[in-house]
Amino acid sequence: HLYPSYDPAKAQALLQKALRAKKLPPLTLVFKSHTLDKQIAQLLQQQWQNVLGIHVELQETDAKTHKELLLSRNYDLSLSNWIAQVNDPMNILERFKDQENTKNYPAWQNEGFAQLVQEALQTTQNDKRLEAIESAEEILASEMPLAPIYHWTSFSLCQPRVQNLYTTPTGGVLFERSWINE
């Protein structure tokens, strides 16, 4: 696993080390008005309070306001989601290559990461590309400018009489060549 396991004691120790007698400023978690986002925000608020003793305010926003806050980078903490358009890790990794990328919401930057992403974009050798991607993912995971919480999944049911129906790796349904057997 690239990401650390759940370890409340280590989290408490790292927080204390980071604060070094400073007081944590008030924090607010912004999230879109959506049932799942609200449940996740409340759960995070509760866990941060119970495990770390940190109180985090919650701010529910409409989708437009939420996006404006992310783009202006005017937030402390935020829930956000991405959906890859293609089945390629570069679809997500590339946005963190440059801190000026509008979808790099935390404005994170790492030169080594950027070089690896550029290498992966430029190489035509698949093994070198995958090696660069894996190294870039390791840097992203070690610095954690964002914390993945879950991955969407999609389930499909198809009657046996529907023939030649396919889905894309990102979950799109392809009807172009399908037919129904009577």
PDB file of N, CA, C and O in Angstrom, residues 10-79:
ATOM      1  N   LYS A  10       0.051   7.305  16.139  1.00  0.00           N
ATOM      2  CA  LYS A  10       1.036   7.968  15.273  1.00  0.00           C
ATOM      3  C   LYS A  10       0.497   9.306  14.786  1.00  0.00           C
ATOM      4  O   LYS A  10       1.240  10.293  14.731  1.00  0.00           O
ATOM      5  N   ALA A  11      -0.796   9.358  14.454  1.00  0.00           N
ATOM      6  CA  ALA A  11      -1.404  10.614  14.009  1.00  0.00           C
ATOM      7  C   ALA A  11      -1.326  11.672  15.105  1.00  0.00           C
ATOM      8  O   ALA A  11      -0.995  12.830  14.842  1.00  0.00           O
ATOM      9  N   GLN A  12      -1.611  11.284  16.345  1.00  0.00           N
ATOM     10  CA  GLN A  12      -1.531  12.224  17.466  1.00  0.00           C
ATOM     11  C   GLN A  12      -0.103  12.719  17.659  1.00  0.00           C
ATOM     12  O   GLN A  12       0.128  13.918  17.865  1.00  0.00           O
ATOM     13  N   ALA A  13       0.866  11.807  17.581  1.00  0.00           N
ATOM     14  CA  ALA A  13       2.277  12.187  17.755  1.00  0.00           C
ATOM     15  C   ALA A  13       2.724  13.133  16.641  1.00  0.00           C
ATOM     16  O   ALA A  13       3.425  14.126  16.915  1.00  0.00           O
ATOM     17  N   LEU A  14       2.355  12.842  15.416  1.00  0.00           N
ATOM     18  CA  LEU A  14       2.743  13.703  14.297  1.00  0.00           C
ATOM     19  C   LEU A  14       2.094  15.072  14.396  1.00  0.00           C
ATOM     20  O   LEU A  14       2.730  16.093  14.083  1.00  0.00           O
ATOM     21  N   LEU A  15       0.848  15.129  14.851  1.00  0.00           N
ATOM     22  CA  LEU A  15       0.181  16.418  15.032  1.00  0.00           C
ATOM     23  C   LEU A  15       0.903  17.244  16.089  1.00  0.00           C
ATOM     24  O   LEU A  15       1.173  18.426  15.889  1.00  0.00           O
ATOM     25  N   GLN A  16       1.235  16.622  17.208  1.00  0.00           N
ATOM     26  CA  GLN A  16       1.939  17.341  18.275  1.00  0.00           C
ATOM     27  C   GLN A  16       3.301  17.829  17.805  1.00  0.00           C
ATOM     28  O   GLN A  16       3.709  18.951  18.108  1.00  0.00           O
ATOM     29  N   LYS A  17       3.999  17.001  17.043  1.00  0.00           N
ATOM     30  CA  LYS A  17       5.305  17.394  16.506  1.00  0.00           C
ATOM     31  C   LYS A  17       5.157  18.577  15.550  1.00  0.00           C
ATOM     32  O   LYS A  17       5.952  19.511  15.570  1.00  0.00           O
ATOM     33  N   ALA A  18       4.123  18.542  14.713  1.00  0.00           N
ATOM     34  CA  ALA A  18       3.904  19.620  13.746  1.00  0.00           C
ATOM     35  C   ALA A  18       3.539  20.932  14.436  1.00  0.00           C
ATOM     36  O   ALA A  18       3.957  22.004  14.007  1.00  0.00           O
ATOM     37  N   LEU A  19       2.782  20.840  15.511  1.00  0.00           N
ATOM     38  CA  LEU A  19       2.340  22.053  16.198  1.00  0.00           C
ATOM     39  C   LEU A  19       3.446  22.689  17.031  1.00  0.00           C
ATOM     40  O   LEU A  19       3.538  23.904  17.126  1.00  0.00           O
ATOM     41  N   ARG A  20       4.286  21.871  17.690  1.00  0.00           N
ATOM     42  CA  ARG A  20       5.397  22.356  18.528  1.00  0.00           C
ATOM     43  C   ARG A  20       5.023  23.603  19.325  1.00  0.00           C
ATOM     44  O   ARG A  20       5.549  24.686  19.109  1.00  0.00           O
ATOM     45  N   ALA A  21       4.073  23.457  20.197  1.00  0.00           N
ATOM     46  CA  ALA A  21       3.628  24.511  21.119  1.00  0.00           C
ATOM     47  C   ALA A  21       2.819  25.609  20.435  1.00  0.00           C
ATOM     48  O   ALA A  21       2.457  26.590  21.058  1.00  0.00           O
ATOM     49  N   LYS A  22       2.572  25.491  19.153  1.00  0.00           N
ATOM     50  CA  LYS A  22       1.690  26.448  18.486  1.00  0.00           C
ATOM     51  C   LYS A  22       0.274  25.937  18.626  1.00  0.00           C
ATOM     52  O   LYS A  22       0.020  24.754  18.763  1.00  0.00           O
ATOM     53  N   LYS A  23      -0.657  26.854  18.557  1.00  0.00           N
ATOM     54  CA  LYS A  23      -2.066  26.461  18.605  1.00  0.00           C
ATOM     55  C   LYS A  23      -2.586  26.321  17.182  1.00  0.00           C
ATOM     56  O   LYS A  23      -2.295  27.136  16.315  1.00  0.00           O
ATOM     57  N   LEU A  24      -3.334  25.268  16.956  1.00  0.00           N
ATOM     58  CA  LEU A  24      -3.917  25.035  15.644  1.00  0.00           C
ATOM     59  C   LEU A  24      -4.984  26.092  15.385  1.00  0.00           C
ATOM     60  O   LEU A  24      -5.864  26.312  16.215  1.00  0.00           O
ATOM     61  N   PRO A  25      -4.920  26.766  14.235  1.00  0.00           N
ATOM     62  CA  PRO A  25      -5.953  27.772  13.936  1.00  0.00           C
ATOM     63  C   PRO A  25      -7.299  27.083  13.693  1.00  0.00           C
ATOM     64  O   PRO A  25      -7.344  25.880  13.423  1.00  0.00           O
ATOM     65  N   PRO A  26      -8.389  27.832  13.779  1.00  0.00           N
ATOM     66  CA  PRO A  26      -9.700  27.234  13.472  1.00  0.00           C
ATOM     67  C   PRO A  26      -9.699  26.687  12.046  1.00  0.00           C
ATOM     68  O   PRO A  26      -9.155  27.310  11.134  1.00  0.00           O
ATOM     69  N   LEU A  27     -10.300  25.529  11.876  1.00  0.00           N
ATOM     70  CA  LEU A  27     -10.365  24.890  10.567  1.00  0.00           C
ATOM     71  C   LEU A  27     -11.813  24.674  10.160  1.00  0.00           C
ATOM     72  O   LEU A  27     -12.655  24.371  10.988  1.00  0.00           O
ATOM     73  N   THR A  28     -12.058  24.809   8.853  1.00  0.00           N
ATOM     74  CA  THR A  28     -13.379  24.569   8.298  1.00  0.00           C
ATOM     75  C   THR A  28     -13.246  23.608   7.124  1.00  0.00           C
ATOM     76  O   THR A  28     -12.364  23.765   6.282  1.00  0.00           O
ATOM     77  N   LEU A  29     -14.128  22.626   7.095  1.00  0.00           N
ATOM     78  CA  LEU A  29     -14.195  21.671   5.993  1.00  0.00           C
ATOM     79  C   LEU A  29     -15.382  22.059   5.120  1.00  0.00           C
ATOM     80  O   LEU A  29     -16.516  22.084   5.595  1.00  0.00           O
ATOM     81  N   VAL A  30     -15.114  22.405   3.860  1.00  0.00           N
ATOM     82  CA  VAL A  30     -16.193  22.746   2.936  1.00  0.00           C
ATOM     83  C   VAL A  30     -16.548  21.516   2.105  1.00  0.00           C
ATOM     84  O   VAL A  30     -15.689  20.706   1.773  1.00  0.00           O
ATOM     85  N   PHE A  31     -17.836  21.397   1.806  1.00  0.00           N
ATOM     86  CA  PHE A  31     -18.302  20.258   1.022  1.00  0.00           C
ATOM     87  C   PHE A  31     -19.573  20.649   0.285  1.00  0.00           C
ATOM     88  O   PHE A  31     -20.272  21.573   0.676  1.00  0.00           O
ATOM     89  N   LYS A  32     -19.830  19.926  -0.797  1.00  0.00           N
ATOM     90  CA  LYS A  32     -21.029  20.194  -1.601  1.00  0.00           C
ATOM     91  C   LYS A  32     -22.274  19.634  -0.914  1.00  0.00           C
ATOM     92  O   LYS A  32     -22.207  18.634  -0.207  1.00  0.00           O
ATOM     93  N   SER A  33     -23.393  20.280  -1.178  1.00  0.00           N
ATOM     94  CA  SER A  33     -24.677  19.825  -0.654  1.00  0.00           C
ATOM     95  C   SER A  33     -25.077  18.531  -1.351  1.00  0.00           C
ATOM     96  O   SER A  33     -25.705  18.545  -2.397  1.00  0.00           O
ATOM     97  N   HIS A  34     -24.678  17.460  -0.778  1.00  0.00           N
ATOM     98  CA  HIS A  34     -24.983  16.136  -1.304  1.00  0.00           C
ATOM     99  C   HIS A  34     -25.007  15.200  -0.097  1.00  0.00           C
ATOM    100  O   HIS A  34     -24.176  15.323   0.800  1.00  0.00           O
ATOM    101  N   THR A  35     -25.948  14.292  -0.063  1.00  0.00           N
ATOM    102  CA  THR A  35     -26.115  13.432   1.110  1.00  0.00           C
ATOM    103  C   THR A  35     -24.835  12.699   1.475  1.00  0.00           C
ATOM    104  O   THR A  35     -24.418  12.698   2.634  1.00  0.00           O
ATOM    105  N   LEU A  36     -24.162  12.086   0.497  1.00  0.00           N
ATOM    106  CA  LEU A  36     -22.940  11.330   0.786  1.00  0.00           C
ATOM    107  C   LEU A  36     -21.838  12.255   1.289  1.00  0.00           C
ATOM    108  O   LEU A  36     -21.152  11.943   2.263  1.00  0.00           O
ATOM    109  N   ASP A  37     -21.649  13.408   0.636  1.00  0.00           N
ATOM    110  CA  ASP A  37     -20.628  14.357   1.081  1.00  0.00           C
ATOM    111  C   ASP A  37     -20.893  14.827   2.508  1.00  0.00           C
ATOM    112  O   ASP A  37     -19.973  14.962   3.313  1.00  0.00           O
ATOM    113  N   LYS A  38     -22.158  15.083   2.828  1.00  0.00           N
ATOM    114  CA  LYS A  38     -22.509  15.530   4.178  1.00  0.00           C
ATOM    115  C   LYS A  38     -22.197  14.443   5.200  1.00  0.00           C
ATOM    116  O   LYS A  38     -21.635  14.724   6.270  1.00  0.00           O
ATOM    117  N   GLN A  39     -22.524  13.197   4.880  1.00  0.00           N
ATOM    118  CA  GLN A  39     -22.227  12.084   5.798  1.00  0.00           C
ATOM    119  C   GLN A  39     -20.729  11.921   5.999  1.00  0.00           C
ATOM    120  O   GLN A  39     -20.264  11.723   7.125  1.00  0.00           O
ATOM    121  N   ILE A  40     -19.961  12.020   4.912  1.00  0.00           N
ATOM    122  CA  ILE A  40     -18.504  11.907   5.017  1.00  0.00           C
ATOM    123  C   ILE A  40     -17.943  13.057   5.837  1.00  0.00           C
ATOM    124  O   ILE A  40     -17.083  12.860   6.706  1.00  0.00           O
ATOM    125  N   ALA A  41     -18.418  14.281   5.586  1.00  0.00           N
ATOM    126  CA  ALA A  41     -17.939  15.444   6.336  1.00  0.00           C
ATOM    127  C   ALA A  41     -18.217  15.285   7.828  1.00  0.00           C
ATOM    128  O   ALA A  41     -17.348  15.557   8.668  1.00  0.00           O
ATOM    129  N   GLN A  42     -19.409  14.830   8.184  1.00  0.00           N
ATOM    130  CA  GLN A  42     -19.746  14.641   9.591  1.00  0.00           C
ATOM    131  C   GLN A  42     -18.891  13.543  10.227  1.00  0.00           C
ATOM    132  O   GLN A  42     -18.456  13.677  11.370  1.00  0.00           O
ATOM    133  N   LEU A  43     -18.635  12.486   9.494  1.00  0.00           N
ATOM    134  CA  LEU A  43     -17.796  11.407  10.001  1.00  0.00           C
ATOM    135  C   LEU A  43     -16.360  11.885  10.211  1.00  0.00           C
ATOM    136  O   LEU A  43     -15.753  11.609  11.251  1.00  0.00           O
ATOM    137  N   LEU A  44     -15.820  12.637   9.254  1.00  0.00           N
ATOM    138  CA  LEU A  44     -14.465  13.185   9.407  1.00  0.00           C
ATOM    139  C   LEU A  44     -14.397  14.125  10.604  1.00  0.00           C
ATOM    140  O   LEU A  44     -13.454  14.067  11.398  1.00  0.00           O
ATOM    141  N   GLN A  45     -15.402  14.991  10.730  1.00  0.00           N
ATOM    142  CA  GLN A  45     -15.450  15.915  11.865  1.00  0.00           C
ATOM    143  C   GLN A  45     -15.403  15.147  13.185  1.00  0.00           C
ATOM    144  O   GLN A  45     -14.643  15.490  14.097  1.00  0.00           O
ATOM    145  N   GLN A  46     -16.202  14.108  13.273  1.00  0.00           N
ATOM    146  CA  GLN A  46     -16.259  13.295  14.487  1.00  0.00           C
ATOM    147  C   GLN A  46     -14.926  12.578  14.742  1.00  0.00           C
ATOM    148  O   GLN A  46     -14.430  12.572  15.870  1.00  0.00           O
ATOM    149  N   GLN A  47     -14.325  12.004  13.720  1.00  0.00           N
ATOM    150  CA  GLN A  47     -13.053  11.303  13.898  1.00  0.00           C
ATOM    151  C   GLN A  47     -11.931  12.255  14.281  1.00  0.00           C
ATOM    152  O   GLN A  47     -11.109  11.943  15.140  1.00  0.00           O
ATOM    153  N   TRP A  48     -11.866  13.428  13.648  1.00  0.00           N
ATOM    154  CA  TRP A  48     -10.825  14.386  14.008  1.00  0.00           C
ATOM    155  C   TRP A  48     -10.982  14.829  15.465  1.00  0.00           C
ATOM    156  O   TRP A  48      -9.998  15.019  16.169  1.00  0.00           O
ATOM    157  N   GLN A  49     -12.218  15.000  15.899  1.00  0.00           N
ATOM    158  CA  GLN A  49     -12.464  15.389  17.289  1.00  0.00           C
ATOM    159  C   GLN A  49     -12.077  14.250  18.238  1.00  0.00           C
ATOM    160  O   GLN A  49     -11.353  14.461  19.209  1.00  0.00           O
ATOM    161  N   ASN A  50     -12.557  13.045  17.958  1.00  0.00           N
ATOM    162  CA  ASN A  50     -12.324  11.907  18.859  1.00  0.00           C
ATOM    163  C   ASN A  50     -10.869  11.447  18.891  1.00  0.00           C
ATOM    164  O   ASN A  50     -10.346  11.121  19.948  1.00  0.00           O
ATOM    165  N   VAL A  51     -10.220  11.400  17.744  1.00  0.00           N
ATOM    166  CA  VAL A  51      -8.863  10.852  17.672  1.00  0.00           C
ATOM    167  C   VAL A  51      -7.799  11.909  17.948  1.00  0.00           C
ATOM    168  O   VAL A  51      -6.832  11.650  18.663  1.00  0.00           O
ATOM    169  N   LEU A  52      -7.978  13.109  17.405  1.00  0.00           N
ATOM    170  CA  LEU A  52      -6.937  14.131  17.514  1.00  0.00           C
ATOM    171  C   LEU A  52      -7.302  15.306  18.425  1.00  0.00           C
ATOM    172  O   LEU A  52      -6.471  16.168  18.676  1.00  0.00           O
ATOM    173  N   GLY A  53      -8.542  15.351  18.868  1.00  0.00           N
ATOM    174  CA  GLY A  53      -8.962  16.470  19.699  1.00  0.00           C
ATOM    175  C   GLY A  53      -9.072  17.771  18.924  1.00  0.00           C
ATOM    176  O   GLY A  53      -8.968  18.854  19.491  1.00  0.00           O
ATOM    177  N   ILE A  54      -9.284  17.685  17.635  1.00  0.00           N
ATOM    178  CA  ILE A  54      -9.376  18.866  16.774  1.00  0.00           C
ATOM    179  C   ILE A  54     -10.839  19.126  16.436  1.00  0.00           C
ATOM    180  O   ILE A  54     -11.534  18.238  15.942  1.00  0.00           O
ATOM    181  N   HIS A  55     -11.287  20.343  16.674  1.00  0.00           N
ATOM    182  CA  HIS A  55     -12.639  20.709  16.260  1.00  0.00           C
ATOM    183  C   HIS A  55     -12.566  21.332  14.874  1.00  0.00           C
ATOM    184  O   HIS A  55     -11.803  22.273  14.636  1.00  0.00           O
ATOM    185  N   VAL A  56     -13.348  20.811  13.957  1.00  0.00           N
ATOM    186  CA  VAL A  56     -13.416  21.319  12.591  1.00  0.00           C
ATOM    187  C   VAL A  56     -14.859  21.719  12.309  1.00  0.00           C
ATOM    188  O   VAL A  56     -15.777  20.923  12.499  1.00  0.00           O
ATOM    189  N   GLU A  57     -15.036  22.963  11.894  1.00  0.00           N
ATOM    190  CA  GLU A  57     -16.366  23.437  11.489  1.00  0.00           C
ATOM    191  C   GLU A  57     -16.703  22.856  10.126  1.00  0.00           C
ATOM    192  O   GLU A  57     -15.813  22.611   9.318  1.00  0.00           O
ATOM    193  N   LEU A  58     -17.988  22.675   9.873  1.00  0.00           N
ATOM    194  CA  LEU A  58     -18.441  22.200   8.578  1.00  0.00           C
ATOM    195  C   LEU A  58     -19.151  23.328   7.844  1.00  0.00           C
ATOM    196  O   LEU A  58     -19.910  24.083   8.440  1.00  0.00           O
ATOM    197  N   GLN A  59     -18.877  23.440   6.537  1.00  0.00           N
ATOM    198  CA  GLN A  59     -19.530  24.456   5.709  1.00  0.00           C
ATOM    199  C   GLN A  59     -20.082  23.777   4.455  1.00  0.00           C
ATOM    200  O   GLN A  59     -19.334  23.387   3.565  1.00  0.00           O
ATOM    201  N   GLU A  60     -21.391  23.648   4.412  1.00  0.00           N
ATOM    202  CA  GLU A  60     -22.059  23.041   3.266  1.00  0.00           C
ATOM    203  C   GLU A  60     -22.287  24.123   2.213  1.00  0.00           C
ATOM    204  O   GLU A  60     -22.762  25.214   2.532  1.00  0.00           O
ATOM    205  N   THR A  61     -21.928  23.823   0.955  1.00  0.00           N
ATOM    206  CA  THR A  61     -22.062  24.815  -0.113  1.00  0.00           C
ATOM    207  C   THR A  61     -22.760  24.200  -1.319  1.00  0.00           C
ATOM    208  O   THR A  61     -22.774  22.985  -1.491  1.00  0.00           O
ATOM    209  N   ASP A  62     -23.302  25.062  -2.158  1.00  0.00           N
ATOM    210  CA  ASP A  62     -23.825  24.578  -3.434  1.00  0.00           C
ATOM    211  C   ASP A  62     -22.633  24.279  -4.343  1.00  0.00           C
ATOM    212  O   ASP A  62     -21.505  24.701  -4.063  1.00  0.00           O
ATOM    213  N   ALA A  63     -22.869  23.557  -5.421  1.00  0.00           N
ATOM    214  CA  ALA A  63     -21.785  23.109  -6.303  1.00  0.00           C
ATOM    215  C   ALA A  63     -20.985  24.286  -6.877  1.00  0.00           C
ATOM    216  O   ALA A  63     -19.756  24.232  -6.945  1.00  0.00           O
ATOM    217  N   LYS A  64     -21.656  25.352  -7.267  1.00  0.00           N
ATOM    218  CA  LYS A  64     -20.970  26.499  -7.872  1.00  0.00           C
ATOM    219  C   LYS A  64     -20.036  27.173  -6.855  1.00  0.00           C
ATOM    220  O   LYS A  64     -18.878  27.460  -7.154  1.00  0.00           O
ATOM    221  N   THR A  65     -20.536  27.410  -5.660  1.00  0.00           N
ATOM    222  CA  THR A  65     -19.718  28.032  -4.613  1.00  0.00           C
ATOM    223  C   THR A  65     -18.535  27.129  -4.245  1.00  0.00           C
ATOM    224  O   THR A  65     -17.413  27.606  -4.074  1.00  0.00           O
ATOM    225  N   HIS A  66     -18.790  25.842  -4.155  1.00  0.00           N
ATOM    226  CA  HIS A  66     -17.732  24.888  -3.812  1.00  0.00           C
ATOM    227  C   HIS A  66     -16.610  24.944  -4.850  1.00  0.00           C
ATOM    228  O   HIS A  66     -15.430  25.020  -4.498  1.00  0.00           O
ATOM    229  N   LYS A  67     -16.980  24.932  -6.114  1.00  0.00           N
ATOM    230  CA  LYS A  67     -15.964  24.985  -7.170  1.00  0.00           C
ATOM    231  C   LYS A  67     -15.195  26.299  -7.125  1.00  0.00           C
ATOM    232  O   LYS A  67     -13.974  26.323  -7.304  1.00  0.00           O
ATOM    233  N   GLU A  68     -15.890  27.408  -6.861  1.00  0.00           N
ATOM    234  CA  GLU A  68     -15.217  28.710  -6.757  1.00  0.00           C
ATOM    235  C   GLU A  68     -14.205  28.714  -5.616  1.00  0.00           C
ATOM    236  O   GLU A  68     -13.105  29.249  -5.748  1.00  0.00           O
ATOM    237  N   LEU A  69     -14.573  28.097  -4.483  1.00  0.00           N
ATOM    238  CA  LEU A  69     -13.649  28.024  -3.349  1.00  0.00           C
ATOM    239  C   LEU A  69     -12.412  27.200  -3.712  1.00  0.00           C
ATOM    240  O   LEU A  69     -11.286  27.564  -3.360  1.00  0.00           O
ATOM    241  N   LEU A  70     -12.621  26.094  -4.411  1.00  0.00           N
ATOM    242  CA  LEU A  70     -11.494  25.255  -4.815  1.00  0.00           C
ATOM    243  C   LEU A  70     -10.590  25.975  -5.805  1.00  0.00           C
ATOM    244  O   LEU A  70      -9.366  25.970  -5.654  1.00  0.00           O
ATOM    245  N   LEU A  71     -11.189  26.592  -6.814  1.00  0.00           N
ATOM    246  CA  LEU A  71     -10.398  27.271  -7.843  1.00  0.00           C
ATOM    247  C   LEU A  71      -9.629  28.464  -7.294  1.00  0.00           C
ATOM    248  O   LEU A  71      -8.504  28.735  -7.708  1.00  0.00           O
ATOM    249  N   SER A  72     -10.223  29.167  -6.337  1.00  0.00           N
ATOM    250  CA  SER A  72      -9.545  30.323  -5.732  1.00  0.00           C
ATOM    251  C   SER A  72      -8.614  29.891  -4.600  1.00  0.00           C
ATOM    252  O   SER A  72      -7.887  30.707  -4.058  1.00  0.00           O
ATOM    253  N   ARG A  73      -8.690  28.602  -4.260  1.00  0.00           N
ATOM    254  CA  ARG A  73      -7.906  28.017  -3.160  1.00  0.00           C
ATOM    255  C   ARG A  73      -8.187  28.752  -1.852  1.00  0.00           C
ATOM    256  O   ARG A  73      -7.308  28.978  -1.030  1.00  0.00           O
ATOM    257  N   ASN A  74      -9.458  29.088  -1.680  1.00  0.00           N
ATOM    258  CA  ASN A  74      -9.912  29.810  -0.504  1.00  0.00           C
ATOM    259  C   ASN A  74     -10.653  28.850   0.428  1.00  0.00           C
ATOM    260  O   ASN A  74     -11.861  28.948   0.603  1.00  0.00           O
ATOM    261  N   TYR A  75      -9.908  27.903   1.005  1.00  0.00           N
ATOM    262  CA  TYR A  75     -10.493  26.922   1.905  1.00  0.00           C
ATOM    263  C   TYR A  75      -9.395  26.346   2.796  1.00  0.00           C
ATOM    264  O   TYR A  75      -8.217  26.428   2.466  1.00  0.00           O
ATOM    265  N   ASP A  76      -9.802  25.794   3.938  1.00  0.00           N
ATOM    266  CA  ASP A  76      -8.851  25.089   4.800  1.00  0.00           C
ATOM    267  C   ASP A  76      -8.778  23.619   4.390  1.00  0.00           C
ATOM    268  O   ASP A  76      -7.726  23.087   4.112  1.00  0.00           O
ATOM    269  N   LEU A  77      -9.951  22.980   4.414  1.00  0.00           N
ATOM    270  CA  LEU A  77     -10.097  21.574   4.051  1.00  0.00           C
ATOM    271  C   LEU A  77     -11.308  21.460   3.134  1.00  0.00           C
ATOM    272  O   LEU A  77     -12.257  22.224   3.274  1.00  0.00           O
ATOM    273  N   SER A  78     -11.266  20.510   2.216  1.00  0.00           N
ATOM    274  CA  SER A  78     -12.387  20.366   1.304  1.00  0.00           C
ATOM    275  C   SER A  78     -12.571  18.914   0.898  1.00  0.00           C
ATOM    276  O   SER A  78     -11.597  18.175   0.762  1.00  0.00           O
ATOM    277  N   LEU A  79     -13.818  18.542   0.703  1.00  0.00           N
ATOM    278  CA  LEU A  79     -14.123  17.272   0.059  1.00  0.00           C
ATOM    279  C   LEU A  79     -14.275  17.571  -1.422  1.00  0.00           C
ATOM    280  O   LEU A  79     -14.887  18.569  -1.807  1.00  0.00           O
TER     281      LEU A  79
END
